[in-house]
Short mmCIF file of C-alpha atoms and ligand atoms in Angstrom, two decimals:
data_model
loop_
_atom_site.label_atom_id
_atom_site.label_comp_id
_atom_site.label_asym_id
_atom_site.label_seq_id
_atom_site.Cartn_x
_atom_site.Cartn_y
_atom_site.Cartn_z
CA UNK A 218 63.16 18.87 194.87
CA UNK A 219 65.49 20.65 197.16
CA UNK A 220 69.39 19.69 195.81
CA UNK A 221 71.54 18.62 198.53
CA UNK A 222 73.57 21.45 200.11
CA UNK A 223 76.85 21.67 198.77
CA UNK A 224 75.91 20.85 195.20
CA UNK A 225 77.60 23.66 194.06
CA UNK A 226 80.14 22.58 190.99
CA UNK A 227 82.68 25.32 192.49
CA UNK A 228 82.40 23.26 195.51
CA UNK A 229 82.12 19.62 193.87
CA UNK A 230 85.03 19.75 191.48
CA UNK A 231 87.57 20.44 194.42
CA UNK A 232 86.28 17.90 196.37
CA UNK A 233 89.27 14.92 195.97
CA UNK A 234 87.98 11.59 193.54
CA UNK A 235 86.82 9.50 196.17
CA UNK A 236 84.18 11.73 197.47
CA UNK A 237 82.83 12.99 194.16
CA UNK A 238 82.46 9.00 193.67
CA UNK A 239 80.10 9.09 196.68
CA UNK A 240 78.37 12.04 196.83
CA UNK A 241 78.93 13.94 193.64
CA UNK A 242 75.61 14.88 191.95
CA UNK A 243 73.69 13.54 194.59
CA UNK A 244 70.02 15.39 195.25
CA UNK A 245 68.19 15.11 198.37
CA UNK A 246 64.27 15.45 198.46
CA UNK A 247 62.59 17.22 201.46
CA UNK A 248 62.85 13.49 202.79
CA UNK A 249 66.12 13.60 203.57
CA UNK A 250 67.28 10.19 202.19
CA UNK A 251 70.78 9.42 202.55
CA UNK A 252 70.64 6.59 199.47
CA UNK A 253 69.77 8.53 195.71
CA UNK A 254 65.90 8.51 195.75
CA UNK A 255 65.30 6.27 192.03
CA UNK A 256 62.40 8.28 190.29
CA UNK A 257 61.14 5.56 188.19
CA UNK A 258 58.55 8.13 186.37
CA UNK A 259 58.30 9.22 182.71
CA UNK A 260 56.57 12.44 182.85
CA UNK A 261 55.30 15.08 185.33
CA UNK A 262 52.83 17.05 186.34
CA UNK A 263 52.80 20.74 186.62
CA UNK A 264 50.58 22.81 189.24
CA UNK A 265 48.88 25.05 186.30
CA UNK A 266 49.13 25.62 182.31
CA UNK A 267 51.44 28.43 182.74
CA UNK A 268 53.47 26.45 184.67
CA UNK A 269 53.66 23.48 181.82
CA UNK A 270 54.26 26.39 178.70
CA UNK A 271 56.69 28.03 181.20
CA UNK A 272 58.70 24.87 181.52
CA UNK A 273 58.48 24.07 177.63
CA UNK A 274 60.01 27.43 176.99
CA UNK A 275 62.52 27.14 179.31
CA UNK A 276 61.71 30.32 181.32
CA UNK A 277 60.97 27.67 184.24
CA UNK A 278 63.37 25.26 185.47
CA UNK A 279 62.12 21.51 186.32
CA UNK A 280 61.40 18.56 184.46
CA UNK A 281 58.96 17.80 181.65
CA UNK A 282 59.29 14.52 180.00
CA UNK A 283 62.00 11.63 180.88
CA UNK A 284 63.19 11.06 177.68
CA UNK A 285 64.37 14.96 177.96
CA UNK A 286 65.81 14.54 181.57
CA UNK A 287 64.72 12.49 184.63
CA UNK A 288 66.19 13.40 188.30
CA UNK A 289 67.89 9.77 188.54
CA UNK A 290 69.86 9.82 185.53
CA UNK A 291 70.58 13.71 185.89
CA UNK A 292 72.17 12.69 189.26
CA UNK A 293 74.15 9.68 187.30
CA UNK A 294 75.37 12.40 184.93
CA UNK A 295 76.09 15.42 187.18
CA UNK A 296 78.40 12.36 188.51
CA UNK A 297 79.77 11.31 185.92
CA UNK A 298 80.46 15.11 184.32
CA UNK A 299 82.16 15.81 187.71
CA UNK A 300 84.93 12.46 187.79
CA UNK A 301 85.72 13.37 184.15
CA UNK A 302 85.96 16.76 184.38
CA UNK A 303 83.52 17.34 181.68
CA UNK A 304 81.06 20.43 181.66
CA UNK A 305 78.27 18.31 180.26
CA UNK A 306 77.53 14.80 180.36
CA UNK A 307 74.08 12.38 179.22
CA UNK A 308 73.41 9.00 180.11
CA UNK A 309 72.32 6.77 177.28
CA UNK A 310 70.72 3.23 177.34
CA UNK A 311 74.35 1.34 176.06
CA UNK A 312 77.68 1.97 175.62
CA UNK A 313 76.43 1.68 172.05
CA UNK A 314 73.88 3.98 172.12
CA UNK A 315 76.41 6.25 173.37
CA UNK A 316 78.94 6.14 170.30
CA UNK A 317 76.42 5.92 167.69
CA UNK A 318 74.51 8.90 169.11
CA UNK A 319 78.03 10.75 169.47
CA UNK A 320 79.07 9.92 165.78
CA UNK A 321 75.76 10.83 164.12
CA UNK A 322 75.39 14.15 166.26
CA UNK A 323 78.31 15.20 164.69
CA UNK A 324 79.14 13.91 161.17
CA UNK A 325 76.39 14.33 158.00
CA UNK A 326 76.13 12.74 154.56
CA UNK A 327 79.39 13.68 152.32
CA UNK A 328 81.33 13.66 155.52
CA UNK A 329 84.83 11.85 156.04
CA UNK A 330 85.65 9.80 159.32
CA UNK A 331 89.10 8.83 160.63
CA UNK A 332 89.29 5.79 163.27
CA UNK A 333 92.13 3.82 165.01
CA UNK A 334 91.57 -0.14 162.95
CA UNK A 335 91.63 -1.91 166.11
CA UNK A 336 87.53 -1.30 167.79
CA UNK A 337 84.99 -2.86 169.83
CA UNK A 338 82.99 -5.44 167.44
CA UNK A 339 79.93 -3.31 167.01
CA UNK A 340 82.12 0.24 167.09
CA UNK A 341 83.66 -1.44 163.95
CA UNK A 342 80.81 -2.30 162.38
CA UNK A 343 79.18 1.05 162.95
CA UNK A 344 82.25 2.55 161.40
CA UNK A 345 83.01 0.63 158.19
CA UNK A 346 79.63 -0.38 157.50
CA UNK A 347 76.07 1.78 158.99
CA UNK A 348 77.82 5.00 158.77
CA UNK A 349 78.78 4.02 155.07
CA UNK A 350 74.86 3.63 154.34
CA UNK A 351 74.76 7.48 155.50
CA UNK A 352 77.14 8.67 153.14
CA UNK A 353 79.97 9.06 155.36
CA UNK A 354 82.95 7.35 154.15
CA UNK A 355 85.75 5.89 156.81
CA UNK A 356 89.60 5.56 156.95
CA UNK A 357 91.19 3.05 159.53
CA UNK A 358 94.29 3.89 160.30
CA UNK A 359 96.78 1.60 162.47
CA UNK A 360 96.81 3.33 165.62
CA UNK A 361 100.39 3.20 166.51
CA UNK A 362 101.05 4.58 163.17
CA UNK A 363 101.15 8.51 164.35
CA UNK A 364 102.35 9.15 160.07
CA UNK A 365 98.87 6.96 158.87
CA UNK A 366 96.72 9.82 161.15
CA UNK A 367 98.09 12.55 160.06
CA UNK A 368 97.71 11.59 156.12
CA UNK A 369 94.12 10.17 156.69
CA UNK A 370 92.54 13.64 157.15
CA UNK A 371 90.55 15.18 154.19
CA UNK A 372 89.57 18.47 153.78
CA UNK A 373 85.70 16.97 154.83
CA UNK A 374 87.00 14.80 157.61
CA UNK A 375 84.90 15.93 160.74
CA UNK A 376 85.52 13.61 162.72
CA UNK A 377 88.05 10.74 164.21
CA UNK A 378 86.89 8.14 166.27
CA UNK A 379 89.51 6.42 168.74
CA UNK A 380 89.85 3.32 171.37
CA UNK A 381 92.56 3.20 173.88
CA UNK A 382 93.49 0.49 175.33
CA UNK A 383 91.15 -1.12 172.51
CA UNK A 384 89.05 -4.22 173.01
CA UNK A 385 90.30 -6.52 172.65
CA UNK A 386 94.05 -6.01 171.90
CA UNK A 387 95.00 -3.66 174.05
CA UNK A 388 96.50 -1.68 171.24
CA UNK A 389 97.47 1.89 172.51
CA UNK A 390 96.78 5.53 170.52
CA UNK A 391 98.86 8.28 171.77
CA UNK A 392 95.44 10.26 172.38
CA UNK A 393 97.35 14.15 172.49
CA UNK A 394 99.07 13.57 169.25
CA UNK A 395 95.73 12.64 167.49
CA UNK A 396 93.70 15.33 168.90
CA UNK A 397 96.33 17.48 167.90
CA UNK A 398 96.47 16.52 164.45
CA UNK A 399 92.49 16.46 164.06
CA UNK A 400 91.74 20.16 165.47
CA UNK A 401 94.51 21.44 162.85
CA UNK A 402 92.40 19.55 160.36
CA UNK A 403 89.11 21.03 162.06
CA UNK A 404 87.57 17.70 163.01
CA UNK A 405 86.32 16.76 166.47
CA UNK A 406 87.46 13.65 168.52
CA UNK A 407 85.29 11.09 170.20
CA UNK A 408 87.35 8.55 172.46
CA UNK A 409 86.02 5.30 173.33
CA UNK A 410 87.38 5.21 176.81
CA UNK A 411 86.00 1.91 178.49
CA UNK A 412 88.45 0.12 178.93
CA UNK A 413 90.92 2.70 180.64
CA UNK A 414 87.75 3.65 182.75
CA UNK A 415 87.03 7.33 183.62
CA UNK A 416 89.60 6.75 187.05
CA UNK A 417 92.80 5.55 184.96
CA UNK A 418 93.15 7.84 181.82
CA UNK A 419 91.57 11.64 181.30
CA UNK A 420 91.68 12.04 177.32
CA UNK A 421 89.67 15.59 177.67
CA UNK A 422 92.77 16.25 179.19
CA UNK A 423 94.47 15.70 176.14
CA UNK A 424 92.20 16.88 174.09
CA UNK A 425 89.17 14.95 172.86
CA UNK A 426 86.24 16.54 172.09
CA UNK A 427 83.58 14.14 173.75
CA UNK A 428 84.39 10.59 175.70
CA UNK A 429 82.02 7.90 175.81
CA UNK A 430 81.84 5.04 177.98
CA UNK A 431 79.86 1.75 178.28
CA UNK A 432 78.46 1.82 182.08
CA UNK A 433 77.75 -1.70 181.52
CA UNK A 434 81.38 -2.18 182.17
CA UNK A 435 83.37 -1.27 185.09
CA UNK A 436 80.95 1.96 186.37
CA UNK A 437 77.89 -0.80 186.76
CA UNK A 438 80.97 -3.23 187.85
CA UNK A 439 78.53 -5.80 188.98
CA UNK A 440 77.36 -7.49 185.73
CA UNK A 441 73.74 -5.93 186.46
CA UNK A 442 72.76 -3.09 183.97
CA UNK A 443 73.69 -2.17 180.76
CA UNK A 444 74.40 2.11 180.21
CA UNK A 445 76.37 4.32 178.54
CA UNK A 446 77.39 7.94 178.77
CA UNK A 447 78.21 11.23 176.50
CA UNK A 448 80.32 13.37 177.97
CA UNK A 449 81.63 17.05 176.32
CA UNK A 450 81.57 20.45 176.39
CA UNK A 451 78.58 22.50 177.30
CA UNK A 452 79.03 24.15 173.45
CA UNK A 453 78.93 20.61 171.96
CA UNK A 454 75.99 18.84 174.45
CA UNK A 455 74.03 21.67 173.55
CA UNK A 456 74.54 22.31 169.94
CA UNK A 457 75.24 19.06 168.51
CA UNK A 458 74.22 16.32 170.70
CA UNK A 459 71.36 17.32 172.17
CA UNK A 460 69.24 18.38 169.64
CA UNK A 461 69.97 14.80 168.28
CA UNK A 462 69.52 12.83 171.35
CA UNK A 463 66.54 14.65 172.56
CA UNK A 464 64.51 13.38 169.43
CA UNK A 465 65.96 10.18 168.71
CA UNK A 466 65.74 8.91 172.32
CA UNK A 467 68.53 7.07 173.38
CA UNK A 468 67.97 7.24 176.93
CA UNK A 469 68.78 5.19 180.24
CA UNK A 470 66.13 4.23 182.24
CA UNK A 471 66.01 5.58 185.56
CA UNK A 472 66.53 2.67 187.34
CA UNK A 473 69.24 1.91 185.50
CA UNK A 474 70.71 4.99 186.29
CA UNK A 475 69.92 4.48 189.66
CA UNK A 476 72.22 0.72 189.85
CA UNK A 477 75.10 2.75 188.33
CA UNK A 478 74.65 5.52 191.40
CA UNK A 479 75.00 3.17 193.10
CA UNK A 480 77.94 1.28 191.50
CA UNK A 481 79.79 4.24 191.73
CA UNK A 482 79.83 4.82 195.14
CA UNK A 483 82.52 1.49 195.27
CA UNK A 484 84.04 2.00 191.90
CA UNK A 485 87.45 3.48 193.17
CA UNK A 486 88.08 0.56 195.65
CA UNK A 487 86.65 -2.38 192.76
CA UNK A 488 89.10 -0.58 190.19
CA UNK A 489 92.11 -0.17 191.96
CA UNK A 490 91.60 -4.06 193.46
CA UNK A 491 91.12 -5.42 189.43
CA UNK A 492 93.72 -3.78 188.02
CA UNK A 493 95.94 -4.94 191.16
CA UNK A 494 94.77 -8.26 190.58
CA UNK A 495 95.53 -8.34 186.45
CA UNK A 496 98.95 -7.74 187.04
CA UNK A 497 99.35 -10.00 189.26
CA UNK A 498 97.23 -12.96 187.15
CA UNK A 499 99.44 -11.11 183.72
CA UNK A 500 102.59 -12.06 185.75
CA UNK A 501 101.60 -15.35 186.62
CA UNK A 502 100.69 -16.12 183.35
CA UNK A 503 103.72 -15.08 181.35
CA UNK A 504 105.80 -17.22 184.57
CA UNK A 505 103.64 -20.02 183.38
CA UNK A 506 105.67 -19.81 180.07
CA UNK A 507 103.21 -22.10 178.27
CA UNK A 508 101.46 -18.94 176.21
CA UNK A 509 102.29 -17.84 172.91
CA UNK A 510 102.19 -14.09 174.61
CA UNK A 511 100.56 -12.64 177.32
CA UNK A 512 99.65 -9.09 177.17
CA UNK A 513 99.03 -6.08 179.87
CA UNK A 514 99.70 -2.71 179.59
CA UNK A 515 102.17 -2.31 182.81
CA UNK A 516 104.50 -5.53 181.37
CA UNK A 517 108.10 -4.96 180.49
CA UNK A 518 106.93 -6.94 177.42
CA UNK A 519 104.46 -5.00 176.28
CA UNK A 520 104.61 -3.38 173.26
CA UNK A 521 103.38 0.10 173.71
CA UNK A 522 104.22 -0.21 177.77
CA UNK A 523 105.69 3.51 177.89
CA UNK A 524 103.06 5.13 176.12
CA UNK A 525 100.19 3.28 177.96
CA UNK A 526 101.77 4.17 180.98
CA UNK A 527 102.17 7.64 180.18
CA UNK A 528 98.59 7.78 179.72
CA UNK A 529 97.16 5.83 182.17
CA UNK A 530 97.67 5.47 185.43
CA UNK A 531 97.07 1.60 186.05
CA UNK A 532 97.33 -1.02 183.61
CA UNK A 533 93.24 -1.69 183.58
CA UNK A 534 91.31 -5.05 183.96
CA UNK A 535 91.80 -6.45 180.89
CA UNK A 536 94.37 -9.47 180.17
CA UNK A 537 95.02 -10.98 177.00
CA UNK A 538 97.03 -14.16 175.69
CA UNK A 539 97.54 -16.31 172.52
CA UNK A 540 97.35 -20.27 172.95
CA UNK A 541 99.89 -21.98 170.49
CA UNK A 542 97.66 -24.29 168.95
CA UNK A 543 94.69 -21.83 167.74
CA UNK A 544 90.73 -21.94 168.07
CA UNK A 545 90.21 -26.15 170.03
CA UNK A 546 92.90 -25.52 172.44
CA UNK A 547 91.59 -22.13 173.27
CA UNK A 548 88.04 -23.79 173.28
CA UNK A 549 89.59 -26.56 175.33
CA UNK A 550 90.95 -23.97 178.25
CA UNK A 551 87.74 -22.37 178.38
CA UNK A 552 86.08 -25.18 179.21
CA UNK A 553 88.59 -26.34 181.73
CA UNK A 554 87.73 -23.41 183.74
CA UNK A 555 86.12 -23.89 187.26
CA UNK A 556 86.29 -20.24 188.73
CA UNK A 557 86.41 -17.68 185.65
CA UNK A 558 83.03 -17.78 183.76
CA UNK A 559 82.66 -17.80 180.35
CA UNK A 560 81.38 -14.96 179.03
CA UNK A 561 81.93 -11.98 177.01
CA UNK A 562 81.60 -9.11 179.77
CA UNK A 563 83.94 -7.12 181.22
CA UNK A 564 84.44 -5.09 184.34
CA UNK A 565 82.55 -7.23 186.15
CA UNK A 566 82.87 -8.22 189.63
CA UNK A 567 83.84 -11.99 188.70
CA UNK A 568 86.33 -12.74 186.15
CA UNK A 569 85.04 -13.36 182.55
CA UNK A 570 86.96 -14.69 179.71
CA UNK A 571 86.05 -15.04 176.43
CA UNK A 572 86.88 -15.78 172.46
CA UNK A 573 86.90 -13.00 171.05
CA UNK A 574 86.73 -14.24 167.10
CA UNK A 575 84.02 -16.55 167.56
CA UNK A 576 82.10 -13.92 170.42
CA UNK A 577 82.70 -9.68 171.07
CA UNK A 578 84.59 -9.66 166.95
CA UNK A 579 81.97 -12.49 165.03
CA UNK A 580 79.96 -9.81 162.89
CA UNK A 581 83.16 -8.34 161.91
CA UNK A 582 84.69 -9.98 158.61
CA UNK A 583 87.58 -12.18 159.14
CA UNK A 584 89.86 -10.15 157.28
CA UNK A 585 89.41 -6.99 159.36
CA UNK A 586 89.44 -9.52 162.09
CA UNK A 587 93.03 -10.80 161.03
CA UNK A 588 94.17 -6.80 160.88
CA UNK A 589 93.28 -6.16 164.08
CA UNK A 590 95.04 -8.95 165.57
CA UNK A 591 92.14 -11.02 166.61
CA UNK A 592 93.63 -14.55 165.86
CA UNK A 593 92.00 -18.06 166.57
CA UNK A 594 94.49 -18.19 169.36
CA UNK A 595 93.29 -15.42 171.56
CA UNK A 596 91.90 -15.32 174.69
CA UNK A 597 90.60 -12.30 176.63
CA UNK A 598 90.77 -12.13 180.44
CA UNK A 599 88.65 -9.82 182.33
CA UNK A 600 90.02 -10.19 185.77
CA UNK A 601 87.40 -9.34 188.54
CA UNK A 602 87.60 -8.79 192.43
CA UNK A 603 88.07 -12.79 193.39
CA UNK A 604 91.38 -13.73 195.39
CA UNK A 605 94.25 -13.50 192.60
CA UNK A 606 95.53 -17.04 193.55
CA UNK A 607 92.56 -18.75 193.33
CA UNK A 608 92.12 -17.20 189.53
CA UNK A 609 95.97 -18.32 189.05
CA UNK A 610 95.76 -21.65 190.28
CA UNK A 611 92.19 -22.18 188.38
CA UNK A 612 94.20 -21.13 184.86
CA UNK A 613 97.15 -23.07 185.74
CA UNK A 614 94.71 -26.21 186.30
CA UNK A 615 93.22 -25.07 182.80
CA UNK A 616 96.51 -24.87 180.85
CA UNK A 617 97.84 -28.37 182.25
CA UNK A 618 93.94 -29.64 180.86
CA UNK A 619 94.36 -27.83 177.35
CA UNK A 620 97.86 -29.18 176.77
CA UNK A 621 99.47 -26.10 177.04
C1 PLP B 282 81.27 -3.03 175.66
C2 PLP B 282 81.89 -1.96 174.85
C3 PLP B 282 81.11 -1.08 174.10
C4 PLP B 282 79.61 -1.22 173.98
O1 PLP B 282 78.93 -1.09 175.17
P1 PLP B 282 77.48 -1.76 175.42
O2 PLP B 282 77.11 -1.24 176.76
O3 PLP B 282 77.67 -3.24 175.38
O4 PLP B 282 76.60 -1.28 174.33
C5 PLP B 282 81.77 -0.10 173.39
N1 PLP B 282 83.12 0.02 173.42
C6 PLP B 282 83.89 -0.81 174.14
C7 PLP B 282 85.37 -0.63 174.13
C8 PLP B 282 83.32 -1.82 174.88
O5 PLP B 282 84.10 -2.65 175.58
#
């Protein structure tokens, strides 16, 4: 296949955001097709034996087996490596799939962890309890608390594992300082950056190691696929992750990869539009004054409003708020909801809004629950690309149903 002229990463990487979004990565067969072809294949064939052992050696460039590399996903991750800023990138089937393979590539048994408390459900989970089974033991640290990182390293601490904005409080990690402290203590850093989205906050530019994203979320942005992707350093893809991913198989299917091409191509316009719209719904909602709080990262009430700020350059998609009278008058907005859906997605096109306790935090205990913040009364907003007064007027309707 003949690679699209142009596709030169000298060239690429000084092209300005919005037309990396569009044509970054892309490869063109001798067809000529203007849309990504989708090569919906798992293997290939070569024109003679020596061509096959040639390839397997690596003397030979080209494909040899999907689950090592397929065209459709490499163009998804020459994308992806080139919005980052990353030298190497690999698509994997989740967002999941794409922290667990990160963690295990680089952590073994007799191995110490350090993590922000505040995670993703499953990222919890995966971090208190699987890697345990392993052998590698975990410290959760409050991730305000810059003093609780920097004592939570052990001399075998390899890695530290980090959300920011994390799902679902919002709570912010100042991502330089803990990078900082981790490579004096020799460890790598993996940060979970889904919700900020690779358009709003750069953490390699801070410092981490290797960011991972969900493409389910806001890079799909149309509630159609679920994805994930690894992106580093060429050192680390090829030394660590690789030779883990390549025989554990964690991939994306093609097509797959081929929806989030595809995604991508709108993803600066959908972004900048939901994050517009959250502030305006976060705004509306605090005016509303019937909330026990209302949180968004670009509030005057928000907690850690300079620091997110400082980090990101938008406040993100994500809304939260506490109802006064806990778990049946949150139940009772959600089901006074005519527009937003219920559901436990985010960075989708329509707004989604969900309980986190008895949904995206259930397999985590309740007491971990209770640290992170993830009360009975909490709602979690994730505002899509609808009209913002027709969301406002629907939660309005809601509150006056709920008795707020
Ligand atoms: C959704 C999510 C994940 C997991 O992604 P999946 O694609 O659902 O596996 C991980 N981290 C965060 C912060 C998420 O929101």
């Amino acid at each position: 296949m003949k690679r699209d002229t142009g596709q030169n990463r000298d060239v690429t990487s000084q092209w300005r955001l919005q037309t990396q979004l569009v044509r970054g990565g892309t490869m063109r067969s001798e067809i000529g097709e203007t849309s990504e072809s989708l090569f919906m294949t798992s293997g290939y064939a070569y024109d003679c034996a020596e061509d096959a052992e040639a390839r397997f050696e690596g003397e030979q460039d080209g494909y040899t087996y999907s689950r090592l590399r397929n065209p459709t996903c490499a163009m998804f991750e020459d994308k992806m490596a080139l919005i980052e800023g990353a030298e190497a990138a690999r698509s994997t089937a989740t967002g999941m799939a794409a922290m667990t393979s990160a963690m295990l590539s680089i952590v073994k048994a007799g191995d110490h962890v350090v993590s922000s408390k505040t995670l993703f459900g499953s990222c919890r989970v995966f971090i208190e309890t699987i890697l345990a089974k392993f052998g590698v033991e975990a410290t959760l640290v409050d991730g305000d608390d810059n003093e609780a990182w920097k004592n939570a390293f052990r001399p075998n601490t390899t890695a530290v594992f980090l959300e920011s904005p994390a799902n679902p409080t919002l709570d912010v990690v100042d991502i330089k300082f803990v990078c900082d402290v981790a490579h004096e203590n020799g460890a790598l850093v993996v940060v979970d950056n889904v919700f900020a989205t690779p358009l709003l906050q750069k953490p390699m530019q801070m410092g981490a190691d290797i960011v991972i994203y969900s493409s389910t979320k806001h890079i799909d942005g149309q509630g159609r696929c679920l994805g994930g992707c690894i992106l580093t350093s060429d050192e680390i893809m090829e030394e660590q992750i690789l030779p883990y991913i390549r025989h554990t198989g964690p991939n994306m299917s093609p097509f797959n990869a081929w929806v989030m091409l595809k995604g991508m191509e709108t993803m600066d316009l959908r972004i900048e539009k939901m994050c517009s719209n959250a502030e305006k719904v976060a705004h509306a909602l605090t005016d509303l004054n019937v909330f026990t709080s209302v949180n968004y990262p670009t509030l005057d009430s928000f907690r850690q409003r300079e620091l997110a700020m400082k980090q990101m350059s938008l406040g993100g998609s994500v809304v939260t708020m506490f109802v006064p009278e806990g778990r049946a008058q949150a139940f009772k907005f959600l089901n006074a909801l005519e527009i937003t859906d219920i559901s436990n997605n985010i960075g989708d096109a329509k707004s989604l809004m969900t309980h986190p306790a008895s949904t995206t935090h259930k397999s985590v205990e309740e007491s971990s629950r209770l640290e992170m913040g993830i009360t009975d009364s909490m709602l979690r907003l994730s505002v899509g690309l609808e009209h913002a007064d027709d969301l406002i007027e629907d939660f309005e309707r809601a509150a006056k149903i709920a008795g707020l």
